[in-house]
Coordinates of N, CA and C in Angstrom, one line a residue:
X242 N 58.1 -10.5 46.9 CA 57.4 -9.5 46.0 C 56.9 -10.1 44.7
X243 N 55.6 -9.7 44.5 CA 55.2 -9.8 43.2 C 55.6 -9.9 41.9
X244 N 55.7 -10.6 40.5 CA 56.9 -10.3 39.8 C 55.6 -10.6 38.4
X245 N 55.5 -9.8 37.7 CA 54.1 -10.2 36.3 C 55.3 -9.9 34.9
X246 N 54.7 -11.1 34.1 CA 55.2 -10.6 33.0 C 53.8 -10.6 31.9
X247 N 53.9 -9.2 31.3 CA 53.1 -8.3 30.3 C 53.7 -8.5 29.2
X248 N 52.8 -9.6 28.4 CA 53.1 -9.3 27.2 C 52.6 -8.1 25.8
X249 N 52.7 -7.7 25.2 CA 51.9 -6.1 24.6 C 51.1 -6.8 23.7
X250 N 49.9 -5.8 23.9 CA 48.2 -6.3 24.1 C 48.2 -5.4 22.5
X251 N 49.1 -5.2 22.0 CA 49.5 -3.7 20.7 C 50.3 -4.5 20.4
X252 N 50.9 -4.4 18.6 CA 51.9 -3.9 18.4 C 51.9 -3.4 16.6
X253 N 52.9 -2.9 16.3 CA 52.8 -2.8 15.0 C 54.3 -2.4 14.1
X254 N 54.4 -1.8 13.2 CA 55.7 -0.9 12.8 C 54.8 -0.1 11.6
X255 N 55.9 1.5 11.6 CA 55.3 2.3 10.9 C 56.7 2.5 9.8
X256 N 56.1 2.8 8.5 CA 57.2 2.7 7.3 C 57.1 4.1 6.8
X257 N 58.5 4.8 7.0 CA 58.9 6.3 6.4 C 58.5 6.4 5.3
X258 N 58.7 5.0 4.1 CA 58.8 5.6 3.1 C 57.0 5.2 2.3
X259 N 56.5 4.9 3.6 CA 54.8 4.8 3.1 C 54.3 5.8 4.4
X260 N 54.5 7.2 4.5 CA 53.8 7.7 6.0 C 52.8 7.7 6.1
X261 N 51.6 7.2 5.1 CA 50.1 7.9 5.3 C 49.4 5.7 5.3
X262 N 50.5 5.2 5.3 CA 49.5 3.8 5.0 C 50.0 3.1 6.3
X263 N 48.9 2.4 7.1 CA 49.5 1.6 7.9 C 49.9 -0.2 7.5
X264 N 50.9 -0.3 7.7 CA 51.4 -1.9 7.4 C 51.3 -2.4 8.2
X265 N 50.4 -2.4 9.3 CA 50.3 -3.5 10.5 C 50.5 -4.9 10.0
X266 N 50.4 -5.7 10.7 CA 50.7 -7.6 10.2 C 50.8 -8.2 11.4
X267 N 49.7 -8.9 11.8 CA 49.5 -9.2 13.4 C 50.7 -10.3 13.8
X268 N 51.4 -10.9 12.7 CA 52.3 -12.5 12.9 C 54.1 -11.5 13.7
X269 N 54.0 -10.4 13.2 CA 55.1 -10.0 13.1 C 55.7 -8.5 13.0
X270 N 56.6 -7.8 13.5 CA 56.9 -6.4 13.7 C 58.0 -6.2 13.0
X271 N 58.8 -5.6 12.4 CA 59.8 -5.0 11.8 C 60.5 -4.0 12.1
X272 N 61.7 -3.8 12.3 CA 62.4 -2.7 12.4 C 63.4 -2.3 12.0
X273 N 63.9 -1.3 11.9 CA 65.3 -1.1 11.3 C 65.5 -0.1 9.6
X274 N 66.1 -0.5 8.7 CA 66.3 0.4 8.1 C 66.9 -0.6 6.6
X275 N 66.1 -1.1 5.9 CA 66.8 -2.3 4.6 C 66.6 -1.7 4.0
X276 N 68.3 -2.4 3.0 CA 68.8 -2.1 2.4 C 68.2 -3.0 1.2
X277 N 67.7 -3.8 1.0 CA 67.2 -4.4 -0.3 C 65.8 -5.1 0.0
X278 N 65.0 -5.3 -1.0 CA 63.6 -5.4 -0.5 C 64.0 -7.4 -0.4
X279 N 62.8 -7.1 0.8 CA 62.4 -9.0 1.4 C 60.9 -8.8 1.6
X280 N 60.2 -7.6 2.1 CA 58.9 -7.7 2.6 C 58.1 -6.3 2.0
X281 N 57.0 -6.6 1.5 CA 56.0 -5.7 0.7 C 55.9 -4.6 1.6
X282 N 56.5 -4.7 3.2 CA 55.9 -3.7 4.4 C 56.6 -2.7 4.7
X283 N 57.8 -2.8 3.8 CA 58.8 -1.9 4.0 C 59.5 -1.3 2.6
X284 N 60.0 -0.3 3.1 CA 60.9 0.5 1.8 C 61.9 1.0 1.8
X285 N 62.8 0.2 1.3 CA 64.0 0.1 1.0 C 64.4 1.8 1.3
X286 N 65.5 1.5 2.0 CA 66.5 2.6 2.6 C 65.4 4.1 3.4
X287 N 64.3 3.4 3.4 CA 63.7 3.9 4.7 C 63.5 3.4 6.1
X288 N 63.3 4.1 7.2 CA 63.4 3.6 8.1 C 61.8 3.0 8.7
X289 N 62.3 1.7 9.1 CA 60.6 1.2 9.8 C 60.4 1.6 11.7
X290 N 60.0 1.8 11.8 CA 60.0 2.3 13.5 C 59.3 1.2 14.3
X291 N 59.2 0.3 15.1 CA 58.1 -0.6 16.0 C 57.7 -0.3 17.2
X292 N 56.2 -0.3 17.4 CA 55.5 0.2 17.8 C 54.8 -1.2 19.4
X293 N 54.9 -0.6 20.1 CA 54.4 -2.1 21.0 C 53.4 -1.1 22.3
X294 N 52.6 -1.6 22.5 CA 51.5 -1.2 23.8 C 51.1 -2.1 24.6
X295 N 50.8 -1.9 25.9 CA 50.9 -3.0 26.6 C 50.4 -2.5 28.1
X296 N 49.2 -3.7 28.6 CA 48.2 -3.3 29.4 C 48.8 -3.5 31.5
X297 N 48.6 -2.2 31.9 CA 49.2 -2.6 32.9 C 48.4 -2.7 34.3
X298 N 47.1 -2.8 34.0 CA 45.7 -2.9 35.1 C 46.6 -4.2 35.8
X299 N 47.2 -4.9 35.6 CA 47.6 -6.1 36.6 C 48.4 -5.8 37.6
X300 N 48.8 -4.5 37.7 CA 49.5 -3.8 39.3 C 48.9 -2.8 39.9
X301 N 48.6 -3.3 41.0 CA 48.1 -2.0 41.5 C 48.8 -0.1 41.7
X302 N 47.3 0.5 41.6 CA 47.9 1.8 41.6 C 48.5 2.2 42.8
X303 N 49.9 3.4 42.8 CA 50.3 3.5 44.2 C 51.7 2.1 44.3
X304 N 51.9 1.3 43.8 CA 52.5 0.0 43.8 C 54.3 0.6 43.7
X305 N 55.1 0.7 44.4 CA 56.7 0.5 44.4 C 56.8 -0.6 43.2
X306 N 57.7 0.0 42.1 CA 58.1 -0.5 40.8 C 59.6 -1.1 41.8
X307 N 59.7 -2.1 42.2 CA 61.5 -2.2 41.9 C 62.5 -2.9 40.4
X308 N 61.8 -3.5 39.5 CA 62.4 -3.3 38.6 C 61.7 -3.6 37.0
X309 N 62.1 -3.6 35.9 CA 61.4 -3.4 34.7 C 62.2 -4.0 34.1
X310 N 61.9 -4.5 32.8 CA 62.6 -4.8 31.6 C 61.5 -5.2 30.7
X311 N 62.2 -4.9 29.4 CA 61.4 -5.3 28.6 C 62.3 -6.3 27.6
X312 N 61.6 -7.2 27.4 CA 62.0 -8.6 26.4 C 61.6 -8.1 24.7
X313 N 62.4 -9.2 24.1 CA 61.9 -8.6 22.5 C 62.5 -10.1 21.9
X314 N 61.8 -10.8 21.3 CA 61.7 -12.0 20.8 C 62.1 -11.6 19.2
X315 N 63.3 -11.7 18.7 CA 64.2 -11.0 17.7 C 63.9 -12.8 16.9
X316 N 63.2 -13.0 15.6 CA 63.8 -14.1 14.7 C 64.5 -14.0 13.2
X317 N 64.7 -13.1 12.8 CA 65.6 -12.7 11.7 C 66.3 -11.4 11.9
X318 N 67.7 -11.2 11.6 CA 68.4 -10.3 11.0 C 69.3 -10.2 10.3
X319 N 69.3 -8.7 9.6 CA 70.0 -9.0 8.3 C 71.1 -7.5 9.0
X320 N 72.4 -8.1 8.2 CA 73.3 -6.9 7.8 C 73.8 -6.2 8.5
X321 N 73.9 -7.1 10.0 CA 74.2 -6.1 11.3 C 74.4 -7.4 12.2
X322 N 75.6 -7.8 13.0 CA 75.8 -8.8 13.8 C 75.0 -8.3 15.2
X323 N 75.7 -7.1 15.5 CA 75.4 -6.5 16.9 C 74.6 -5.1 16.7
X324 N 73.2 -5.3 17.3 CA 72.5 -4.1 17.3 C 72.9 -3.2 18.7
X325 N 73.4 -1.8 18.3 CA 74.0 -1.6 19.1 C 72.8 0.4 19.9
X326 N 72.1 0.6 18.5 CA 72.2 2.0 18.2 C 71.0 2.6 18.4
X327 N 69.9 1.4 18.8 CA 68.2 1.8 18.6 C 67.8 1.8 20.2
X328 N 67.1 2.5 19.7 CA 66.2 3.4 21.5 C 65.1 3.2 21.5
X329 N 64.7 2.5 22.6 CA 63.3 2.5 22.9 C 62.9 3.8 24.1
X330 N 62.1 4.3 22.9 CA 61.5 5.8 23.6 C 60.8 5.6 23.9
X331 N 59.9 6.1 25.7 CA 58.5 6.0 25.6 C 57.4 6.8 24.8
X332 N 55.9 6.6 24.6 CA 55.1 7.5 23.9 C 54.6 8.1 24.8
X333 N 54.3 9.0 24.5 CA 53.5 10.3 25.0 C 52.1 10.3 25.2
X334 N 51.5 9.6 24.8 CA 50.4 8.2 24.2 C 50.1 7.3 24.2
X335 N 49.1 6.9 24.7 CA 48.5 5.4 23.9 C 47.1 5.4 23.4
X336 N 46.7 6.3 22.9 CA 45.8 6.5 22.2 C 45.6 5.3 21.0
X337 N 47.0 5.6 20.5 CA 47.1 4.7 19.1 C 46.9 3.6 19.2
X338 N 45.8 2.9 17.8 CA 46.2 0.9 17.5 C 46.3 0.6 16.4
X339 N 46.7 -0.8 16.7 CA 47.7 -1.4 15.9 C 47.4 -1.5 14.3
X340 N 45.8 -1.1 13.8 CA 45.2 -1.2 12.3 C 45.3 0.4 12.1
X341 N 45.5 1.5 12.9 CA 46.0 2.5 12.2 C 46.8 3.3 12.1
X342 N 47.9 2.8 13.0 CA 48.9 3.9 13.5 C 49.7 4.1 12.4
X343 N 49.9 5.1 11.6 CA 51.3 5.2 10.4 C 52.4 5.9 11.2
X344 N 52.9 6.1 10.1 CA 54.3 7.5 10.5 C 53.8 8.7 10.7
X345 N 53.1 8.8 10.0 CA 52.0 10.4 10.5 C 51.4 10.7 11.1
X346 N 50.9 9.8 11.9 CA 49.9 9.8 12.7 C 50.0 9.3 14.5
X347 N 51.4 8.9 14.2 CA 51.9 8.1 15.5 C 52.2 9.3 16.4
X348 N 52.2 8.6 17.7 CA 52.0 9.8 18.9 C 53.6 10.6 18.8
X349 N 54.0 11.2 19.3 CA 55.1 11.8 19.6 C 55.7 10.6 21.0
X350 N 56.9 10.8 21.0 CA 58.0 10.2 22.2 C 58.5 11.1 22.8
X351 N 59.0 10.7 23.7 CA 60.0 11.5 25.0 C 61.4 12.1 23.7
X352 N 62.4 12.9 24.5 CA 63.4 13.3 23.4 C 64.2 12.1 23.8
X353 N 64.8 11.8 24.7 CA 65.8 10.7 25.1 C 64.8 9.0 24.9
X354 N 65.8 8.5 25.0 CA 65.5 7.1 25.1 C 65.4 6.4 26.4
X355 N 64.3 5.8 26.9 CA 64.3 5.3 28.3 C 65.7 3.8 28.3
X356 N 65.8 3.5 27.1 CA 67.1 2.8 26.8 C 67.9 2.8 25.7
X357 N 68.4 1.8 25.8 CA 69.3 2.0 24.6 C 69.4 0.2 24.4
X358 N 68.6 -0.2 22.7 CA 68.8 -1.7 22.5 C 70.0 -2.6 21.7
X359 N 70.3 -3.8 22.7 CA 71.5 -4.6 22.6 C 70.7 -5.9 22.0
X360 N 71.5 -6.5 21.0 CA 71.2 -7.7 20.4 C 71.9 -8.5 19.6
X361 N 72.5 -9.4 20.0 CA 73.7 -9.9 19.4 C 72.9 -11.3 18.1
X362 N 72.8 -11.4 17.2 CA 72.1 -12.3 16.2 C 72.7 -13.6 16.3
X363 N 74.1 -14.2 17.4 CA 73.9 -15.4 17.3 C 72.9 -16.2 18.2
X364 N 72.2 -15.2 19.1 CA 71.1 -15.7 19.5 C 69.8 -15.8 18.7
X365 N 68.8 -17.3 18.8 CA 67.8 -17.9 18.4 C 68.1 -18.0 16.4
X366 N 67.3 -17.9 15.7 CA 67.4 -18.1 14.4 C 66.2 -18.0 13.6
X367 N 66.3 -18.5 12.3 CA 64.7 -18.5 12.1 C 63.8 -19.6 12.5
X368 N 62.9 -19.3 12.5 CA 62.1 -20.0 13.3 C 62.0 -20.2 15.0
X369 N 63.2 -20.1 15.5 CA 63.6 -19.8 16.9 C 64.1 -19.0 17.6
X370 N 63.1 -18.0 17.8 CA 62.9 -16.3 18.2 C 64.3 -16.5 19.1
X371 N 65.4 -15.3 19.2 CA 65.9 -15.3 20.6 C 65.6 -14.1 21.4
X372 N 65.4 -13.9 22.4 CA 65.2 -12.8 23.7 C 66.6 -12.3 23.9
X373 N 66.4 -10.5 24.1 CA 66.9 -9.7 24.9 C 66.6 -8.9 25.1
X374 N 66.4 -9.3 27.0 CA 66.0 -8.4 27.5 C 67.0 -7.2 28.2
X375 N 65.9 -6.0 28.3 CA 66.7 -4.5 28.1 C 66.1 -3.8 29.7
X376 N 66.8 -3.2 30.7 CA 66.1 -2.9 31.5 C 65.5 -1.5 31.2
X377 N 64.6 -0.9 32.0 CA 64.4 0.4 31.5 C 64.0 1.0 33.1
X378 N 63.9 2.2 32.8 CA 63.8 2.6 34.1 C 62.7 2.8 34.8
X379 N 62.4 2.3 36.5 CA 60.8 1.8 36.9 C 59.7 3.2 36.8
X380 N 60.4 4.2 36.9 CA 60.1 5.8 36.8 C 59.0 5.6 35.4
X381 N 59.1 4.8 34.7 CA 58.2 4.7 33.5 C 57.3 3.8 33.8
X382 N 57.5 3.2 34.5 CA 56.2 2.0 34.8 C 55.5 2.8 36.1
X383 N 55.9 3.6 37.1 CA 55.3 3.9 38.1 C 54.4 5.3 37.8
X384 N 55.1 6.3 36.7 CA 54.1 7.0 36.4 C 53.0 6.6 35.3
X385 N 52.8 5.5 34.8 CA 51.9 5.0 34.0 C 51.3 4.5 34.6
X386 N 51.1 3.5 35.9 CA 50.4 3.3 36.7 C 48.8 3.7 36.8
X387 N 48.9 5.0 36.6 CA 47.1 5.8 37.3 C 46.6 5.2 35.5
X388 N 47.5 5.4 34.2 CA 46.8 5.5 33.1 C 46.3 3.7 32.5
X389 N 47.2 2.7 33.3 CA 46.7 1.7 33.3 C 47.9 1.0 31.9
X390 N 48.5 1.7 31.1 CA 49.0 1.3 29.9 C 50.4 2.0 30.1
X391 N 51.2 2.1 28.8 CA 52.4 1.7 28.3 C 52.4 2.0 27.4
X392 N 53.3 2.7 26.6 CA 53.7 2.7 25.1 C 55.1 2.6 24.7
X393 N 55.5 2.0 23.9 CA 57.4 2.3 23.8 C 57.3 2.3 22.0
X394 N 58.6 2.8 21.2 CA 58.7 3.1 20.1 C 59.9 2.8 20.0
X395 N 60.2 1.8 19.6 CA 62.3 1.3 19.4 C 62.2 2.0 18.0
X396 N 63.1 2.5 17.6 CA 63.7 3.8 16.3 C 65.3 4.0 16.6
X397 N 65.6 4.2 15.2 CA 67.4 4.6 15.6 C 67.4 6.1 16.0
X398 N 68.7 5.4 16.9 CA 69.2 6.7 18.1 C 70.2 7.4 17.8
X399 N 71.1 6.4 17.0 CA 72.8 6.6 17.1 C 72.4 7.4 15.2
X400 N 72.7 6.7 14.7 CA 72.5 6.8 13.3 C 71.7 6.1 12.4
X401 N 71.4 6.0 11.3 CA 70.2 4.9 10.2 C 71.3 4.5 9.9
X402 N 71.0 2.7 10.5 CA 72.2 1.6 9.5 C 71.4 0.8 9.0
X403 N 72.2 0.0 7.8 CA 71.2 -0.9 7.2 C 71.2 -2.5 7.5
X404 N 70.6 -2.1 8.5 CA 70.2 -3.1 9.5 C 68.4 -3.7 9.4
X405 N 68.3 -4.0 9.9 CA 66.7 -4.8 10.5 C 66.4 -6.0 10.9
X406 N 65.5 -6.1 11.8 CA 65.1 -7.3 12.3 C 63.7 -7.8 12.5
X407 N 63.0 -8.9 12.5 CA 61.9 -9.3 12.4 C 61.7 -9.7 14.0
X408 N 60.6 -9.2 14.6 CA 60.1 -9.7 15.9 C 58.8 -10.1 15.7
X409 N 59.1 -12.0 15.8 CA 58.0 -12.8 15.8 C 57.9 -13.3 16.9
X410 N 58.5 -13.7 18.0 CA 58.4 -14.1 18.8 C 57.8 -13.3 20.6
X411 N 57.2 -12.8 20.5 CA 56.5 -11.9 21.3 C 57.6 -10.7 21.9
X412 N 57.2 -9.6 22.6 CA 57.7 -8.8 23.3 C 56.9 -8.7 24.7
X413 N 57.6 -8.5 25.4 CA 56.5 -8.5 26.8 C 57.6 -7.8 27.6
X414 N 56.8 -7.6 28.9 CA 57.4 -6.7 29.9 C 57.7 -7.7 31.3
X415 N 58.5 -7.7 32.6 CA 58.7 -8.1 33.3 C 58.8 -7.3 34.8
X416 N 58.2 -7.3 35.0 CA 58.0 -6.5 36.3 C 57.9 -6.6 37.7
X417 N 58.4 -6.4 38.5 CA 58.6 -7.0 39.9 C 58.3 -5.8 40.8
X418 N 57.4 -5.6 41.6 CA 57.1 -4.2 42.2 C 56.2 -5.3 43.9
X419 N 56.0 -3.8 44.6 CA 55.5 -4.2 46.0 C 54.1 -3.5 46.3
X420 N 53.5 -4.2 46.4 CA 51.6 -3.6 46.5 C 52.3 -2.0 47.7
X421 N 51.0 -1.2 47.4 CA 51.1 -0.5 48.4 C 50.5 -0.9 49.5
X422 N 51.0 -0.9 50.9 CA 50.3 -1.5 51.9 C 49.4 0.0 52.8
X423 N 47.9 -0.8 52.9 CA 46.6 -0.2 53.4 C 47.4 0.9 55.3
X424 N 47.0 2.0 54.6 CA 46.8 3.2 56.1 C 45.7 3.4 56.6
X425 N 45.3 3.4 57.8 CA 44.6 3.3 59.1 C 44.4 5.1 58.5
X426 N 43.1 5.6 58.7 CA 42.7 7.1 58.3 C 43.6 7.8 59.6
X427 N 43.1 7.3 60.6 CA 44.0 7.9 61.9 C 43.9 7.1 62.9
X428 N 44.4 7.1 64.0 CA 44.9 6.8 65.1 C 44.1 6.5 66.2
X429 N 44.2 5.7 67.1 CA 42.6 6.2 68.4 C 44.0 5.9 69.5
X430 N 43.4 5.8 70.6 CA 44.1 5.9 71.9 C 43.5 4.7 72.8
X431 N 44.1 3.4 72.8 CA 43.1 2.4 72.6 C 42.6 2.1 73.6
X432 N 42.8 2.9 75.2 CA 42.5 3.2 76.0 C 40.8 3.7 76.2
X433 N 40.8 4.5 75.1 CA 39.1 4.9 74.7 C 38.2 4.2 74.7
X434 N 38.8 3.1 73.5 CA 37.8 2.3 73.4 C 37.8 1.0 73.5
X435 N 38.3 0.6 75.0 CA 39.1 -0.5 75.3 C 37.8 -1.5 75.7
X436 N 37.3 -2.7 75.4 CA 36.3 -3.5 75.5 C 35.2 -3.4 74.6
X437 N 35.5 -2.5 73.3 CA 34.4 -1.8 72.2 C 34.7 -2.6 71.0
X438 N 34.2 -2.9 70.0 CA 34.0 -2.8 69.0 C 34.1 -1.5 67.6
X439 N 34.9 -1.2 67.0 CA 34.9 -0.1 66.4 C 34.8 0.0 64.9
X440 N 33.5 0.2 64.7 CA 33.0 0.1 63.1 C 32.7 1.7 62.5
X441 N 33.8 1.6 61.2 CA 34.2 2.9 60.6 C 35.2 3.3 60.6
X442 N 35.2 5.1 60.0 CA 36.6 5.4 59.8 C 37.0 6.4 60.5
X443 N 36.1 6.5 62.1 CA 36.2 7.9 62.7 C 35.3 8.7 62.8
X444 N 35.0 8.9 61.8 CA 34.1 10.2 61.3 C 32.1 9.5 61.0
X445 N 31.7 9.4 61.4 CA 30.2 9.0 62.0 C 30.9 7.4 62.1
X446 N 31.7 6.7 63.1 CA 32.1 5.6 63.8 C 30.8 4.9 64.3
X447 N 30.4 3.7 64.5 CA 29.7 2.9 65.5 C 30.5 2.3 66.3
X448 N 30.3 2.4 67.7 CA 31.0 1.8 69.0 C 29.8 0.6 69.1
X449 N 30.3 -0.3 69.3 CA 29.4 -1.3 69.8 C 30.2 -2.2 71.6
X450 N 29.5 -1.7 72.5 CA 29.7 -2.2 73.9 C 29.8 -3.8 73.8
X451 N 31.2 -4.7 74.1 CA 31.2 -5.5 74.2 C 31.0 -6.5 75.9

């Protein structure tokens, strides 16, 4: 079976305590909730939310998902060993991009979280992104399917801790699914057209006498 990995063709973070301004920054996503300032993009003891979209024309429609995950290339955190508490919700949406999405303006999510994210900080460091990946459930990749895309929103689930983490090192999806295989419109009796040629789908057929 097929197996693609989608890295998001989007991404961004939206800052509470700026709702109407977008802080996009193509190098890098933010999330979490700091407690003392490091970056012009955020505000202290508000919460940043990240935003990721991601193109899914590379499986066909109709396609058996058998499994998903999504990676997250984590290179700094502060103030929190084990991220235990943040949810990646899907959107309701993909309308939105990455030069204007704020807090205001961002799509709405599902109420629950399609997961729940784990990340333990002795993995990678600065400069050397580390990965963890989160499975989520294929029910989200198979009804997104007909729309071609993807949207997810990691935000705290549990409670606002003063936590955050910098993702520079990409986020992408992993996906392993089974084409749908091609149906015959209907049936013949091959008896019929036993020594023929049969061009079409039945319905105005050409028989060609072999």
């Amino acid at each position: 079976m097929p197996s693609v990995q989608i890295y998001a063709n989007k991404h961004s973070h939206v800052d509470q305590g700026a709702p109407n301004t977008n802080v996009h920054i193509s190098s890098y996503t933010i999330y979490g909730t700091p407690s003392a300032y490091y970056y012009p993009e955020t505000t202290v003891g508000y919460e940043s939310r990240a935003w990721f979209g991601f193109d899914l024309s590379s499986i066909p429609v109709g396609s058996s998902i058998i499994s998903a995950t999504v990676s997250f290339g984590i290179d700094i955190c502060w103030n929190q060993e084990y991220i235990t508490d943040a949810g990646i919700f899907k959107s309701t949406s993909n309308s939105w991009t990455d030069v204007s999405i704020t807090w205001n303006n961002a799509p709405s999510v599902a109420a629950s979280p399609s997961a729940t994210f784990y990340w333990d900080s002795n993995i990678g460091g600065s400069g050397n992104p580390g990965y963890s990946d989160v499975a989520i459930p294929t029910s989200d990749i198979a009804t997104s399917l007909g729309d071609g895309q993807i949207s997810y929103c990691l935000k705290n689930y549990v409670n606002p801790m003063p936590y955050w983490f910098i993702m520079n090192g990409g986020v992408y999806l992993t996906i392993t699914y089974e084409a749908a295989k091609a149906v015959l419109p209907h049936s013949v009796t091959l008896g019929e057209y036993s020594g023929k040629v049969i061009i079409g789908n039945g319905s105005g057929k050409m028989i060609i006498n072999n």
